[in-house]
Coordinates of C-alpha atoms in Angstrom, one line a residue:
X1 CA 0.0 0.0 0.0
X2 CA 1.6 3.3 -1.1
X3 CA 1.8 6.1 1.3
X4 CA 2.7 9.8 1.0
X5 CA 2.9 12.3 3.8
X6 CA 1.9 15.9 3.6
X7 CA 3.6 17.7 6.5
X8 CA 3.6 16.2 9.9
X9 CA -0.2 15.7 10.3
X10 CA -1.6 14.4 7.0
X11 CA -1.1 11.1 5.3
X12 CA -2.4 9.8 2.0
X13 CA -2.7 6.0 1.4
X14 CA -3.6 4.4 -1.9
X15 CA -6.0 1.4 -2.1
X16 CA -7.6 -0.6 -4.9
X17 CA -4.5 -0.4 -7.2
X18 CA -4.3 3.3 -6.4
X19 CA -7.7 4.5 -7.5
X20 CA -9.0 4.9 -4.0
X21 CA -7.1 7.5 -1.9
X22 CA -7.4 7.6 1.8
X23 CA -6.7 11.1 3.2
X24 CA -5.7 10.4 6.9
X25 CA -5.9 13.1 9.6
X26 CA -2.9 12.2 11.7
X27 CA -2.5 14.5 14.7
X28 CA -3.5 12.2 17.5
X29 CA -1.9 14.1 20.3
X30 CA -4.4 16.9 19.7
X31 CA -7.4 14.8 18.6
X32 CA -6.8 16.1 15.1
X33 CA -7.5 19.7 16.1
X34 CA -6.9 21.8 13.0
X35 CA -3.9 24.0 13.5
X36 CA -2.5 26.3 10.8
X37 CA 0.1 23.8 9.8
X38 CA -2.5 21.0 9.6
X39 CA -4.8 23.1 7.5
X40 CA -2.0 23.8 5.1
X41 CA -1.3 20.1 4.9
X42 CA -4.9 19.2 4.3
X43 CA -5.1 21.8 1.5
X44 CA -1.9 20.5 -0.1
X45 CA -3.1 16.9 0.0
X46 CA -6.4 17.8 -1.5
X47 CA -4.7 19.8 -4.3
X48 CA -2.5 16.8 -5.1
X49 CA -5.5 14.4 -5.2
X50 CA -7.6 16.8 -7.3
X51 CA -4.8 17.0 -9.8
X52 CA -4.3 13.2 -10.0
X53 CA -6.4 11.7 -12.9
X54 CA -6.0 8.2 -11.5
X55 CA -7.9 8.9 -8.3
X56 CA -11.6 7.9 -8.5
X57 CA -12.7 8.2 -4.8
X58 CA -11.3 9.8 -1.7
X59 CA -11.9 8.5 1.9
X60 CA -11.3 10.9 4.8
X61 CA -10.2 9.0 8.0
X62 CA -8.6 9.6 11.3
X63 CA -5.8 7.8 13.3
X64 CA -7.2 8.9 16.7
X65 CA -9.2 6.2 18.4
X66 CA -11.7 8.5 20.0
X67 CA -12.0 11.4 17.5
X68 CA -12.4 12.1 13.9
X69 CA -11.5 15.8 14.4
X70 CA -12.4 18.1 17.2
X71 CA -12.3 21.3 15.1
X72 CA -10.1 24.3 15.3
X73 CA -7.0 24.3 17.5
X74 CA -8.3 26.7 20.2
X75 CA -5.0 26.4 22.1
X76 CA -3.2 27.9 19.1
X77 CA -5.9 30.4 18.6
X78 CA -5.7 31.6 22.2
X79 CA -2.3 33.0 21.5
X80 CA -3.4 34.8 18.3
X81 CA -3.6 38.6 17.9
X82 CA -6.4 39.9 15.7
X83 CA -3.9 40.2 12.9
X84 CA -2.8 36.6 13.4
X85 CA -6.4 35.5 13.1
X86 CA -6.9 37.5 9.9
X87 CA -3.8 35.9 8.4
X88 CA -4.8 32.4 9.3
X89 CA -8.3 32.7 7.8
X90 CA -7.4 31.9 4.2
X91 CA -5.2 29.1 5.3
X92 CA -8.0 27.3 7.2
X93 CA -10.5 28.1 4.5
X94 CA -8.2 26.4 2.1
X95 CA -8.4 23.1 4.0
X96 CA -12.2 23.0 4.0
X97 CA -12.6 24.1 0.4
X98 CA -9.9 21.7 -0.6
X99 CA -12.1 18.8 0.6
X100 CA -15.3 20.4 -0.7
X101 CA -13.8 20.9 -4.2
X102 CA -12.4 17.5 -4.7
X103 CA -13.6 16.5 -8.2
X104 CA -14.3 12.9 -7.3
X105 CA -16.7 11.3 -4.8
X106 CA -15.5 11.9 -1.2
X107 CA -16.5 9.8 1.8
X108 CA -15.9 10.7 5.5
X109 CA -15.3 7.8 7.9
X110 CA -16.4 9.2 11.3
X111 CA -16.0 7.8 14.8
X112 CA -15.8 9.6 18.2
X113 CA -15.9 13.4 18.2
X114 CA -16.5 15.2 14.9
X115 CA -17.1 18.7 16.2
X116 CA -16.9 22.2 14.7
X117 CA -14.4 22.2 11.9
X118 CA -14.2 18.5 12.2
X119 CA -17.8 18.0 11.4
X120 CA -17.5 20.7 8.7
X121 CA -14.8 18.6 7.0
X122 CA -17.1 15.6 7.0
X123 CA -20.0 17.8 5.7
X124 CA -17.7 18.8 2.8
X125 CA -17.7 15.2 1.7
X126 CA -20.4 13.7 -0.4
X127 CA -21.2 10.8 2.0
X128 CA -20.6 10.3 5.7
X129 CA -20.2 6.8 7.3
X130 CA -20.3 6.9 11.1
X131 CA -19.9 4.3 13.7
X132 CA -21.9 4.1 16.9
X133 CA -19.3 6.1 18.9
X134 CA -19.7 9.2 16.7
X135 CA -20.7 12.5 18.3
X136 CA -21.2 15.4 15.8
X137 CA -22.1 19.0 16.1
X138 CA -21.3 22.6 15.3
X139 CA -20.7 24.2 18.8
X140 CA -19.0 27.4 17.5
X141 CA -21.6 29.9 18.9
X142 CA -20.7 28.6 22.4
X143 CA -17.2 30.0 22.0
X144 CA -18.3 33.3 20.4
X145 CA -17.9 32.5 16.7
X146 CA -19.9 30.8 14.0
X147 CA -19.3 27.7 11.9
X148 CA -16.7 29.1 9.4
X149 CA -15.7 26.0 7.5
X150 CA -18.8 25.8 5.5
X151 CA -21.2 24.6 8.2
X152 CA -23.8 27.4 7.8
X153 CA -24.2 26.5 4.2
X154 CA -23.6 22.8 4.0
X155 CA -25.7 21.7 7.0
X156 CA -29.0 23.3 5.8
X157 CA -28.4 21.7 2.4
X158 CA -28.2 18.3 4.1
X159 CA -31.0 18.6 6.7
X160 CA -33.0 21.7 5.9
X161 CA -32.9 25.3 7.2
X162 CA -34.9 24.9 10.4
X163 CA -33.1 21.8 11.6
X164 CA -29.7 23.4 10.8
X165 CA -30.7 26.5 12.7
X166 CA -31.7 24.5 15.8
X167 CA -28.4 22.6 15.7
X168 CA -26.2 25.7 15.2
X169 CA -28.1 28.0 17.5
X170 CA -28.1 25.5 20.4
X171 CA -24.5 24.3 19.8
X172 CA -25.6 20.9 20.9
X173 CA -23.7 17.7 20.3
X174 CA -25.6 14.9 18.6
X175 CA -24.9 11.2 19.2
X176 CA -24.7 8.6 16.5
X177 CA -28.2 7.2 16.5
X178 CA -29.9 10.6 16.4
X179 CA -27.4 11.9 13.9
X180 CA -28.3 9.1 11.6
X181 CA -32.0 9.6 12.2
X182 CA -31.7 13.3 11.4
X183 CA -29.6 12.8 8.3
X184 CA -26.5 14.3 9.7
X185 CA -24.7 11.1 8.7
X186 CA -25.7 8.7 5.9
X187 CA -24.7 5.3 7.1
X188 CA -24.4 4.0 10.7
X189 CA -22.2 1.0 11.4
X190 CA -20.9 -0.8 14.5
X191 CA -18.1 0.7 16.6
X192 CA -14.8 0.5 14.9
X193 CA -16.2 -0.3 11.5
X194 CA -16.4 3.2 10.0
X195 CA -13.1 3.1 8.1
X196 CA -13.6 -0.4 6.7
X197 CA -17.1 0.3 5.6
X198 CA -16.1 3.6 4.0
X199 CA -13.3 1.9 2.1
X200 CA -15.6 -0.8 1.0
X201 CA -18.1 1.7 -0.2
X202 CA -15.3 3.6 -2.0
X203 CA -14.2 0.4 -3.8
X204 CA -17.8 -0.2 -5.0
X205 CA -17.9 3.4 -6.3
X206 CA -14.5 3.2 -7.9
X207 CA -15.5 0.2 -10.0
X208 CA -17.5 2.7 -12.1
X209 CA -16.4 5.0 -14.9
X210 CA -14.0 7.7 -13.6
X211 CA -15.3 10.1 -16.3
X212 CA -18.9 9.3 -15.3
X213 CA -18.1 9.8 -11.5
X214 CA -16.5 13.2 -12.0
X215 CA -19.3 14.4 -14.3
X216 CA -22.0 13.1 -11.9
X217 CA -20.4 14.9 -9.0
X218 CA -20.1 18.1 -10.9
X219 CA -23.7 18.0 -11.9
X220 CA -24.8 17.2 -8.3
X221 CA -22.8 20.0 -6.9
X222 CA -23.4 22.7 -9.5
X223 CA -27.2 21.9 -9.6
X224 CA -27.7 22.5 -5.8
X225 CA -29.9 25.5 -5.2
X226 CA -30.8 26.1 -8.8
X227 CA -34.4 25.9 -10.1
X228 CA -35.3 22.8 -12.0
X229 CA -34.9 24.2 -15.4
X230 CA -31.4 25.6 -14.6
X231 CA -30.4 22.4 -12.9
X232 CA -31.4 20.3 -16.0
X233 CA -29.1 22.5 -18.1
X234 CA -26.3 21.7 -15.7
X235 CA -27.1 18.1 -16.1
X236 CA -27.2 18.3 -19.9
X237 CA -23.8 19.9 -19.9
X238 CA -22.4 17.1 -17.8
X239 CA -24.0 14.5 -20.0
X240 CA -22.4 16.1 -23.1
X241 CA -19.1 15.9 -21.4
X242 CA -19.3 12.1 -21.0
X243 CA -21.5 11.1 -24.0
X244 CA -18.6 11.0 -26.5
X245 CA -15.9 9.8 -24.1
X246 CA -13.8 6.6 -24.2
X247 CA -15.4 5.5 -21.0
X248 CA -18.9 5.7 -22.5
X249 CA -17.8 3.6 -25.5
X250 CA -16.1 1.1 -23.2
X251 CA -19.1 0.9 -20.9
X252 CA -21.5 0.1 -23.7
X253 CA -19.2 -2.4 -25.2
X254 CA -18.5 -4.2 -21.9
X255 CA -22.2 -4.3 -21.2
X256 CA -23.0 -5.9 -24.6
X257 CA -20.1 -8.3 -24.3
X258 CA -21.0 -9.4 -20.8
X259 CA -17.6 -8.5 -19.3
X260 CA -16.1 -6.1 -16.7
X261 CA -15.4 -2.7 -18.1
X262 CA -11.7 -1.6 -18.6
X263 CA -12.1 2.1 -18.2
X264 CA -9.8 4.3 -20.2
X265 CA -10.6 7.2 -17.9
X266 CA -11.1 9.7 -20.7

């Protein structure tokens, strides 16, 4: 299994002959709290993965046994001047937007605490697999700020405006069963099974056309919030991008010949 490290706190592992990339949050001494250095590393890893045409799916995981990510590094922030905070802002935004703008399907494997920026990083993924130890939430208003890693925009898109308002305004933590019931996470598995299940799901997704996967994600993301007519135009543009591709020709041929497709990826 190939590995590449981005700074001290982020690791990328390759699975399924390299087409599944596991982006590992690896700052266990701080429960993966997002420091300035860690944010830079997440952004750099996402940039590398986004530019790699062999990657079909990304899985976001954690090395800490009791946490996915507890959000911003408040110990670091406590030492900041206002000027320091202003300088850090584009760095931290780069980490969250890096995950959000991955051009391939992204899956978060969540266990333990996924709070604040940690939950926002999971929300930036397309799917969230959580185990029964998971506790999620956006508690930022309890420390005098707001969710600033996409939470105020991504959460209502997932669960609706009123539910998102209740969760953000109360700053409450939500345990796994309720999180699954409310749609905060998509799949609930037994304790310790989140990574394995997310990687298994990624392998199933990665068996499909890489051209089709990227185009489908683009249509899903760009169509959010548009009226139906505009959304269908987005879909049509994505369809045209794949209709004359090598993947489309191979997919039709493989289906008619009763064999597994050998995707050219173009």
